[in-house]
Structures are given as structure tokens and as C-alpha cells.
mmCIF file of C-alpha atoms in Angstrom:
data_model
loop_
_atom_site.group_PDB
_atom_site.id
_atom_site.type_symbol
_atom_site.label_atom_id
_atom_site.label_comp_id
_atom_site.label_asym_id
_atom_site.label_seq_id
_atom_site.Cartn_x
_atom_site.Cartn_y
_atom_site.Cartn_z
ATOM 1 C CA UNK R 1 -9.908 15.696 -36.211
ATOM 2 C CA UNK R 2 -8.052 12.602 -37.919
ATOM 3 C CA UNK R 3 -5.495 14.886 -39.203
ATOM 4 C CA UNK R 4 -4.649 16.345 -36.050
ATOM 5 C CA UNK R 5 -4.618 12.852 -34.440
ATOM 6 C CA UNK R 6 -2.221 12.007 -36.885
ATOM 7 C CA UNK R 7 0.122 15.504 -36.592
ATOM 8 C CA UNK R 8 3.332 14.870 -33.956
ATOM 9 C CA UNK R 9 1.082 16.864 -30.696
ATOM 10 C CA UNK R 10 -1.550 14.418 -31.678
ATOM 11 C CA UNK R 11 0.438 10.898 -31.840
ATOM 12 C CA UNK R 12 2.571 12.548 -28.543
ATOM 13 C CA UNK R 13 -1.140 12.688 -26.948
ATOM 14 C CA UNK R 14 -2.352 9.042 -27.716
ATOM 15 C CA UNK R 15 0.854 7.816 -26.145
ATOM 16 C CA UNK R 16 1.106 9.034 -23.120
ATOM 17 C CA UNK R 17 -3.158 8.116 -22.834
ATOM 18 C CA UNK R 18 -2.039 4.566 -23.891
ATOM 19 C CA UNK R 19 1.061 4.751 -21.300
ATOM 20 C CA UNK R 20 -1.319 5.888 -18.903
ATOM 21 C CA UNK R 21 -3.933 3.211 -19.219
ATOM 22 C CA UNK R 22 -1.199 0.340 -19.163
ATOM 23 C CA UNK R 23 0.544 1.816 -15.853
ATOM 24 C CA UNK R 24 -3.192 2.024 -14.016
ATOM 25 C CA UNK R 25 -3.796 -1.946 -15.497
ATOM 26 C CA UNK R 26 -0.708 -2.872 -13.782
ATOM 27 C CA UNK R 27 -0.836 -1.044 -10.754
ATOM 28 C CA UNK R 28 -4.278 -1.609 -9.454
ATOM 29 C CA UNK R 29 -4.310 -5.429 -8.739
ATOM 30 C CA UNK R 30 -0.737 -5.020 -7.542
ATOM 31 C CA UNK R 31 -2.466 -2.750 -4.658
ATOM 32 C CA UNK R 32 -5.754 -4.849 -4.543
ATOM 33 C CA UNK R 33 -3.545 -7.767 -3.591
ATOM 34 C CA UNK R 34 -1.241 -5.925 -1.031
ATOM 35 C CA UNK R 35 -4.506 -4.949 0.863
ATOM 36 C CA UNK R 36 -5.942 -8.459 1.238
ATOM 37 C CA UNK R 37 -2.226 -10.266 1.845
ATOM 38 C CA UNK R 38 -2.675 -7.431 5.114
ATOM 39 C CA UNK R 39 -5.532 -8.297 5.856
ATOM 40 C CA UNK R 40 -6.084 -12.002 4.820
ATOM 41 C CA UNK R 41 -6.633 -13.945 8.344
ATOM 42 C CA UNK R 42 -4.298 -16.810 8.991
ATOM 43 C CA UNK R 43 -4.065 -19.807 11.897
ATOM 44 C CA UNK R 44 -1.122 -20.424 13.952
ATOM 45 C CA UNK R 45 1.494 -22.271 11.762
ATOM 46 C CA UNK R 46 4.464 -22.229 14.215
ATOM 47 C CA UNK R 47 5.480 -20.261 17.247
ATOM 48 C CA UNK R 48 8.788 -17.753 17.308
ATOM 49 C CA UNK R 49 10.524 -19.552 20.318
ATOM 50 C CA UNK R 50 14.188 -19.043 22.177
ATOM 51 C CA UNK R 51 13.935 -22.781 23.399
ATOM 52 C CA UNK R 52 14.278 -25.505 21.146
ATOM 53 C CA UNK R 53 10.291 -26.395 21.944
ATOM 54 C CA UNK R 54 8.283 -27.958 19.453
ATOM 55 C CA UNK R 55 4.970 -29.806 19.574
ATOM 56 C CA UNK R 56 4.031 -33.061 17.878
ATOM 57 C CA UNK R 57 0.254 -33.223 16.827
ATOM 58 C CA UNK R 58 -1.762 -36.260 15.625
ATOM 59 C CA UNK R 59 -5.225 -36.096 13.134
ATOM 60 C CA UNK R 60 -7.889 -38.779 14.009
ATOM 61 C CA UNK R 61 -10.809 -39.212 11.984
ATOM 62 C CA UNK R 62 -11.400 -42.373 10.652
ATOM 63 C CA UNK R 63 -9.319 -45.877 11.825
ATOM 64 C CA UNK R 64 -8.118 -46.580 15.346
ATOM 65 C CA UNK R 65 -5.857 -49.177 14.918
ATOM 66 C CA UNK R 66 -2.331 -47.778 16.296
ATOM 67 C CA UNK R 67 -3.739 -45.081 19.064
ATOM 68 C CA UNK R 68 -2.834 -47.225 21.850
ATOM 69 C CA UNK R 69 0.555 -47.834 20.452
ATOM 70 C CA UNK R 70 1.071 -44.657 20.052
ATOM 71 C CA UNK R 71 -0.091 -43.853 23.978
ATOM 72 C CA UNK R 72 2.247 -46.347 24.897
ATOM 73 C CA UNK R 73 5.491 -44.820 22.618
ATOM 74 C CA UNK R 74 4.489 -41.195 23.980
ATOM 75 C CA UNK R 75 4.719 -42.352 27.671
ATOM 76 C CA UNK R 76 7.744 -44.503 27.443
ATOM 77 C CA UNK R 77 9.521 -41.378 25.888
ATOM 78 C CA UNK R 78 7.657 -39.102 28.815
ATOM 79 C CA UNK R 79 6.392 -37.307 25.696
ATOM 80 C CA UNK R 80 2.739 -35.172 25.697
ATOM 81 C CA UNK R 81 1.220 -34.516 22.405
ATOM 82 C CA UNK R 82 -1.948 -32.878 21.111
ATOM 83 C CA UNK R 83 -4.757 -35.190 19.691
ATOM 84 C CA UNK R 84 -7.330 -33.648 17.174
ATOM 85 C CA UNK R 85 -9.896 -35.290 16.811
ATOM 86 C CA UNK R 86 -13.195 -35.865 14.514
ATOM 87 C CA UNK R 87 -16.187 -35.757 16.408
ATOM 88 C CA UNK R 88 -17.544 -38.903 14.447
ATOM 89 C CA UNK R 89 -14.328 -40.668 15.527
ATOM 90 C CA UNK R 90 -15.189 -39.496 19.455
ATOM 91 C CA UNK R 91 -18.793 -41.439 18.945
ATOM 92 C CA UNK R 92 -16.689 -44.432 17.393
ATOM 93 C CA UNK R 93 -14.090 -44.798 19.895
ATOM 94 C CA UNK R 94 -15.080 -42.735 23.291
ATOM 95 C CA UNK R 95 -12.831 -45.662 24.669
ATOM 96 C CA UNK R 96 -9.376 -44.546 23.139
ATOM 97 C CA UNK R 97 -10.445 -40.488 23.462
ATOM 98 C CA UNK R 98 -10.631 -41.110 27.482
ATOM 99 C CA UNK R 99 -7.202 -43.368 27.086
ATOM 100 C CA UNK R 100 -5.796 -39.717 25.199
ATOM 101 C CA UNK R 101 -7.097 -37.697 28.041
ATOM 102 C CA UNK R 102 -6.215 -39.948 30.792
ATOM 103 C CA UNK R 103 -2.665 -40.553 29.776
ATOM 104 C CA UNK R 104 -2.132 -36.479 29.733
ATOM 105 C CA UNK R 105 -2.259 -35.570 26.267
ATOM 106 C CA UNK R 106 -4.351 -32.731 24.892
ATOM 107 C CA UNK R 107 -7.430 -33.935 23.265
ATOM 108 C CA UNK R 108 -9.034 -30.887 20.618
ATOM 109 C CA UNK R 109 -11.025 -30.736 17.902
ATOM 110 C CA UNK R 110 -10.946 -31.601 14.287
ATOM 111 C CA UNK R 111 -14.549 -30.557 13.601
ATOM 112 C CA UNK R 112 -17.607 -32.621 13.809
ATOM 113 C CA UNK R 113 -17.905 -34.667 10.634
ATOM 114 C CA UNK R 114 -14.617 -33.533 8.893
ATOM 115 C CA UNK R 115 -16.571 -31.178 6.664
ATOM 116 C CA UNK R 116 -14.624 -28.543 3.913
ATOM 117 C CA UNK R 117 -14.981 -25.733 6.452
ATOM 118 C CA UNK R 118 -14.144 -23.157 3.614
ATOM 119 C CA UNK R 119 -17.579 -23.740 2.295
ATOM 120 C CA UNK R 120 -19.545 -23.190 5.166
ATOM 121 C CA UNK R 121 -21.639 -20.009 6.566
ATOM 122 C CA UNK R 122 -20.574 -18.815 9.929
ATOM 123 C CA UNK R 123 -23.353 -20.438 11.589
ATOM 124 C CA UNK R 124 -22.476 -23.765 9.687
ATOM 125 C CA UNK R 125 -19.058 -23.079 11.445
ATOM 126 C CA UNK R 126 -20.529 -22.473 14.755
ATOM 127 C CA UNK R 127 -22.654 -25.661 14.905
ATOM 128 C CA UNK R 128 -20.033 -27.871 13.797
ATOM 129 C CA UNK R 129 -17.408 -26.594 16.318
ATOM 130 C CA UNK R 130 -19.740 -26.910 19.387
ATOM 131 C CA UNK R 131 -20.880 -30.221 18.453
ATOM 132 C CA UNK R 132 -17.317 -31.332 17.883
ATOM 133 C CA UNK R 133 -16.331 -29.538 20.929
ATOM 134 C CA UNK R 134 -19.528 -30.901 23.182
ATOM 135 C CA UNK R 135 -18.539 -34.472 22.481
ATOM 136 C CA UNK R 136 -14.683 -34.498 23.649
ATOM 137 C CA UNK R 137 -15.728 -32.573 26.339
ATOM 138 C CA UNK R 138 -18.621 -35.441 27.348
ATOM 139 C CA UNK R 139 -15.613 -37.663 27.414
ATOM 140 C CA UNK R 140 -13.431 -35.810 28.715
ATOM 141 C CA UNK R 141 -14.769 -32.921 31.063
ATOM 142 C CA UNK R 142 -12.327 -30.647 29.030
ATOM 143 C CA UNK R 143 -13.952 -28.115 26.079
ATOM 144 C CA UNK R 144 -11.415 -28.054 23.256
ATOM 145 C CA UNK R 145 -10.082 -24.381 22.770
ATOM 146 C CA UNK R 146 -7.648 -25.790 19.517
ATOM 147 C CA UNK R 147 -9.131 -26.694 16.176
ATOM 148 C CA UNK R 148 -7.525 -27.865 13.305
ATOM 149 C CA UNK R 149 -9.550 -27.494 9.805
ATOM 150 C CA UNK R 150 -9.942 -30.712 7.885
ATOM 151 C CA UNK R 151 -8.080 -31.136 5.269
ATOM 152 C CA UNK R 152 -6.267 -27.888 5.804
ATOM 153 C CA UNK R 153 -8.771 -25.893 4.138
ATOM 154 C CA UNK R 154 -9.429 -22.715 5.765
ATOM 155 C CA UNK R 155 -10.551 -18.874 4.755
ATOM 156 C CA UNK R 156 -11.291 -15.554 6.925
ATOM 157 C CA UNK R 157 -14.490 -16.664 7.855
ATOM 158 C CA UNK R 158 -13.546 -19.975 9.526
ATOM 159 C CA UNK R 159 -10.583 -18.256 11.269
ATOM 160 C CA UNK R 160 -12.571 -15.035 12.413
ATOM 161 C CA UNK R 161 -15.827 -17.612 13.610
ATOM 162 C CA UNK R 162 -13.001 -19.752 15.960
ATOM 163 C CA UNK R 163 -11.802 -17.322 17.243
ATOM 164 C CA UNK R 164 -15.272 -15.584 18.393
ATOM 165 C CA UNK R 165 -15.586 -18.843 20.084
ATOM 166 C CA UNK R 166 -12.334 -18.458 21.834
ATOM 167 C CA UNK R 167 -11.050 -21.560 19.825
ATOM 168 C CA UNK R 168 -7.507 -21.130 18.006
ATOM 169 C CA UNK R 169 -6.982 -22.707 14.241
ATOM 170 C CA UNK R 170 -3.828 -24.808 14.365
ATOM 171 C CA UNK R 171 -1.869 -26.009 11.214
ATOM 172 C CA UNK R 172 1.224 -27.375 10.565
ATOM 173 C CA UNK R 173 4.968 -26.084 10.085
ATOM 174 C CA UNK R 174 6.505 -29.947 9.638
ATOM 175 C CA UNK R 175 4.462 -32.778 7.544
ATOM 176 C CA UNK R 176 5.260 -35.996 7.878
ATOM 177 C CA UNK R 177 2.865 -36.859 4.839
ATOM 178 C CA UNK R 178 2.606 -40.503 6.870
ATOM 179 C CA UNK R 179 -0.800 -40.733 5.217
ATOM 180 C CA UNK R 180 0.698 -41.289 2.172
ATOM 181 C CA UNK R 181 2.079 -44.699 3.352
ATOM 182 C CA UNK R 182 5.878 -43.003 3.100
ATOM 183 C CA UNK R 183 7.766 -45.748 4.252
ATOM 184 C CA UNK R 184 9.156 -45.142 8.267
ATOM 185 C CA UNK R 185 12.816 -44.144 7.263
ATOM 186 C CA UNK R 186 10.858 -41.360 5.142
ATOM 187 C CA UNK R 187 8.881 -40.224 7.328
ATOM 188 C CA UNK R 188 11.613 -39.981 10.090
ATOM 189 C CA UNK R 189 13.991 -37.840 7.691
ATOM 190 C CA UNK R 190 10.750 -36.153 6.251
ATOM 191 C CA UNK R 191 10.421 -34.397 10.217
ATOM 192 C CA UNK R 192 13.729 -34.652 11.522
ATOM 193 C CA UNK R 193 15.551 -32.760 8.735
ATOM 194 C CA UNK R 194 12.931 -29.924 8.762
ATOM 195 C CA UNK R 195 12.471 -29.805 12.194
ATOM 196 C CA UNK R 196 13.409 -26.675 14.193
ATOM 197 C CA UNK R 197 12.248 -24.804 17.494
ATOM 198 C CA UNK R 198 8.925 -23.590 18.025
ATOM 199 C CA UNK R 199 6.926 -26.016 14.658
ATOM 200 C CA UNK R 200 4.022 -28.058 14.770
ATOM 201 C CA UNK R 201 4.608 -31.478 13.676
ATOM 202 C CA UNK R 202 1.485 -32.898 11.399
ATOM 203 C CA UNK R 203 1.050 -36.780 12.147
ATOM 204 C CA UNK R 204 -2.157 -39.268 11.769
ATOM 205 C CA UNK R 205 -3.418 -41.987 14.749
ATOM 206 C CA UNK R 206 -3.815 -44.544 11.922
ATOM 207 C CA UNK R 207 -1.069 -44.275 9.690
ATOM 208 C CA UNK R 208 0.430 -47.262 8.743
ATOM 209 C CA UNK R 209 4.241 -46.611 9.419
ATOM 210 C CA UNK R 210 4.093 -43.987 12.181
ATOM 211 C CA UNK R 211 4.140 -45.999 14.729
ATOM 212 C CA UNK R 212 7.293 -47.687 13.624
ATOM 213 C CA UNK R 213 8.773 -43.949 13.103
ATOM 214 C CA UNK R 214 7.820 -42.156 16.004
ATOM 215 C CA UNK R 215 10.310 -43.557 18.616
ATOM 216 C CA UNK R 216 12.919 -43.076 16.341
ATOM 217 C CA UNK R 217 11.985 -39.498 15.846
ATOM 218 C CA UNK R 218 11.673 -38.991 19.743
ATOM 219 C CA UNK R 219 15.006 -39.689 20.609
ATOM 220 C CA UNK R 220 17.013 -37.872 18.092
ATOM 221 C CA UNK R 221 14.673 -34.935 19.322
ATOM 222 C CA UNK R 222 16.009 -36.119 22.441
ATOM 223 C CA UNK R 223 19.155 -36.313 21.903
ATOM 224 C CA UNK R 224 19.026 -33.205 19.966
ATOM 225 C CA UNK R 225 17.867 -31.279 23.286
ATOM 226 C CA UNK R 226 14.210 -30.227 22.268
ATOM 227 C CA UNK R 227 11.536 -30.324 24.537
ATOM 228 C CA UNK R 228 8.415 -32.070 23.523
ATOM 229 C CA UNK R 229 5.092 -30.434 24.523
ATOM 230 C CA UNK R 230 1.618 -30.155 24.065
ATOM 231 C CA UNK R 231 0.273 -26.970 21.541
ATOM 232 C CA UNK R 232 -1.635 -25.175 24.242
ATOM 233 C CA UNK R 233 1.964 -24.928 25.851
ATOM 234 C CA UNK R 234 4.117 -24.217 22.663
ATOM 235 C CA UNK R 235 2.038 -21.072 21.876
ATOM 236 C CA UNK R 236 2.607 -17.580 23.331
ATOM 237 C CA UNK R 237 0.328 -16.976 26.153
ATOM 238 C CA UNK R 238 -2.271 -13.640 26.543
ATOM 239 C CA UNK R 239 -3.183 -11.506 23.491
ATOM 240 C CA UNK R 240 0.940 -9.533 23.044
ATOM 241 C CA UNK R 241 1.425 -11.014 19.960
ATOM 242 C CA UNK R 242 1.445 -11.056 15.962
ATOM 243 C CA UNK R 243 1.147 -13.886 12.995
ATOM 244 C CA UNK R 244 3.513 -13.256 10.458
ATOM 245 C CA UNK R 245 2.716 -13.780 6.911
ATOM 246 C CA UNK R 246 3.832 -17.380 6.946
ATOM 247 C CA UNK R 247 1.685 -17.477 10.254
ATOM 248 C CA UNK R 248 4.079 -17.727 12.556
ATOM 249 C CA UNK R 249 3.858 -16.525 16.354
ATOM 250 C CA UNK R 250 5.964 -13.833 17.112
ATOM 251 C CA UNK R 251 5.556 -12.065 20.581
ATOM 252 C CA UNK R 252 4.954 -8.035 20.315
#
């Protein structure tokens, strides 16, 4: 046996067995991969649009300091934007959630308690929504059919378990990263170079320079000729459409 292993038919045979074994290492994750980048379920990052549309979103979950200022920006710019909003934040400040709802911008979820959504069952993902969800629509009279995942966090789970509720998972195409305290003129260039038909801009209600940004953002979109409107309206309407892999909205 060992001398035939080591004859030239022999050494020939271990080769292409050790060629083999290297090609089948390399290929099968490769293909393991492809399968779950098809399949992997993704929210709604942007929206493939003709217009130069785009939607400007804020995150509220902890301090209420600016959210009247920013009510009063929005409507002296004739501007609607989409609120999302922590259900602990709705028992804090039911007060400023009406103000959203009554000065015509969308108020939707941002979960219940803020929670890392990724680690939760389904039916941890179920309660949460609907008590989220039951609050702003106490305050309200309108049931959220938006959520955006704290902190980002997402997997198949939390996107297949909205969904079943008839609730869409919104992200973000354009940060400002105002909650890092980036100083106005960043945050202005941060969104207006980057900015481009059919994104979701990513702002917070208690940031400490977005209110100081945010008019100067609005009119050079202004000027720029995009149309500012709510999410609900930025995204293709009925079920003709696909999410690319970057999870964009693309009509079929």
C-alpha cells in the first residue's frame, strides 16, 4: 500500500483528492451565503422615485426639549414629516404626541420601551408593537402602520412579525448622526450632500443642534426643487413591488 501511494498513479491520486477537498471547502459557504443574501429579509431603506421626493423622519424616545420648535420650523417651511416614537415617551409627553398629530405630521412607532428587537421571540415582537401602537393611537385615534427598530437592530424575525401585523420596518438612507452633538454646519452638509430623491432622512426630537440645522436644510431642499413628505407617502403604494439588496423600493 505505502509503496503504491508513493508510485506517480498514487501521488497523481492524492492530488486531485486534496484538490478536490479544497475546491468543496471553498465553494460551499460561497453558496450557503448566496442563499441567505436571497433570502435574508430587509426594511424599506429608500424608495426608487422619478420625482425628487424625499421624506425627513425624526426618533423620539427620551427628552422633549426641541419638539415644539421643531413643529413650529416644519410649518413655517409647509413641511410634513414622520415622527417615531417610543411608547414610554407617548406616556411622558401625550401633550407634544397630540401637538405631532394635530399639526399634520405622521406619528408611528418606535416600539414600546426601545427594546433590542433582534433578541426577542415573535410574540415578544408582537406585544411590544401593539402596546407601542395602542398608545399613539389613544392619543391620536390613528394605529401606526410604520415602525422603526431601535437602535437599528433588526433580523428576519422582526421584519417577517411587522409585517404579519401589517406594520412596515422603516430605516434610513441619509444620517444626520445629530445625536452625536455634530455641530449644525455638520449636520446640514452631513444630509444635504448625500441627499437624493426618494431617501429617508434619520433625525432625533432632542438633539441638541437640529433645530438650528433644520431650516437651513429645508430651504436648500427647497430651493433645490424636492418635495418634502411624510413616509407613508414617499413609499410605493399596493403590493407591485421589490427591495433591492440595499433595501431600496423599486416598483415591479
Amino acid at each position: 500500500m505505502f509503496r503504491n501511494l508513493s508510485s506517480a498513479p498514487g501521488r497523481r491520486a492524492v492530488l486531485v483528492l486534496a484538490v478536490l477537498a479544497l475546491f468543496l471547502a471553498a465553494a460551499m459557504p460561497t453558496v450557503l451565503f448566496s442563499v441567505s443574501a436571497d433570502t435574508r429579509k430587509l426594511p424599506i431603506y429608500s424608495v426608487k422615485r422619478d420625482d425628487k421626493c424625499v421624506s425627513l423622519t425624526f426618533d423620539a424616545a427620551w427628552g422633549n426639549e426641541d419638539t415644539q420648535n421643531l413643529i413650529d420650523i416644519l410649518e413655517q417651511y409647509g413641511v410634513k414629516a414622520t415622527f417615531f416614537v417610543v411608547g414610554d415617551w407617548v406616556d411622558k409627553y401625550p401633550e407634544s404626541v397630540k401637538a405631532l398629530h394635530d399639526a399634520g405630521h405622521e406619528v408611528m412607532t418606535h416600539s414600546d420601551d426601545h427594546a433590542h428587537f433582534a433578541k426577542l421571540s415573535r410574540e415578544q415582537i408582537i406585544a411590544n408593537l401593539n402596546a407601542g401602537c395602542d398608545k399613539i393611537e389613544r392619543v391620536t385615534g390613528v394605529r401606526p402602520t410604520l415602525f422603526r427598530c431601535p437602535y437599528g437592530e433588526y433580523n428576519d424575525t422582526v421584519i417577517q412579525t411587522a409585517e404579519e401585523m401589517g406594520i412596515r420596518t422603516i430605516q434610513w438612507s441619509v444620517d444626520s448622526l445629530d445625536w452625536k452633538e455634530l455641530s449644525a454646519a455638520e449636520i446640514t452638509r452631513r444630509v444635504t450632500e448625500n441627499i437624493s430623491a426618494g431617501d429617508i432622512v434619520l433625525f432625533h426630537n432632542a438633539a441638541r443642534h437640529t433645530p438650528e440645522a433644520l431650516p437651513v436644510i429645508l430651504e436648500y431642499l427647497l430651493r433645490e426643487g424636492y418635495r418634502v413628505v411624510p413616509v407613508s407617502e414617499l413609499l410605493l403604494q399596493g403590493d407591485s413591488y421589490t427591495l433591492d439588496h440595499t433595501g431600496k423600493m423599486c416598483p415591479n
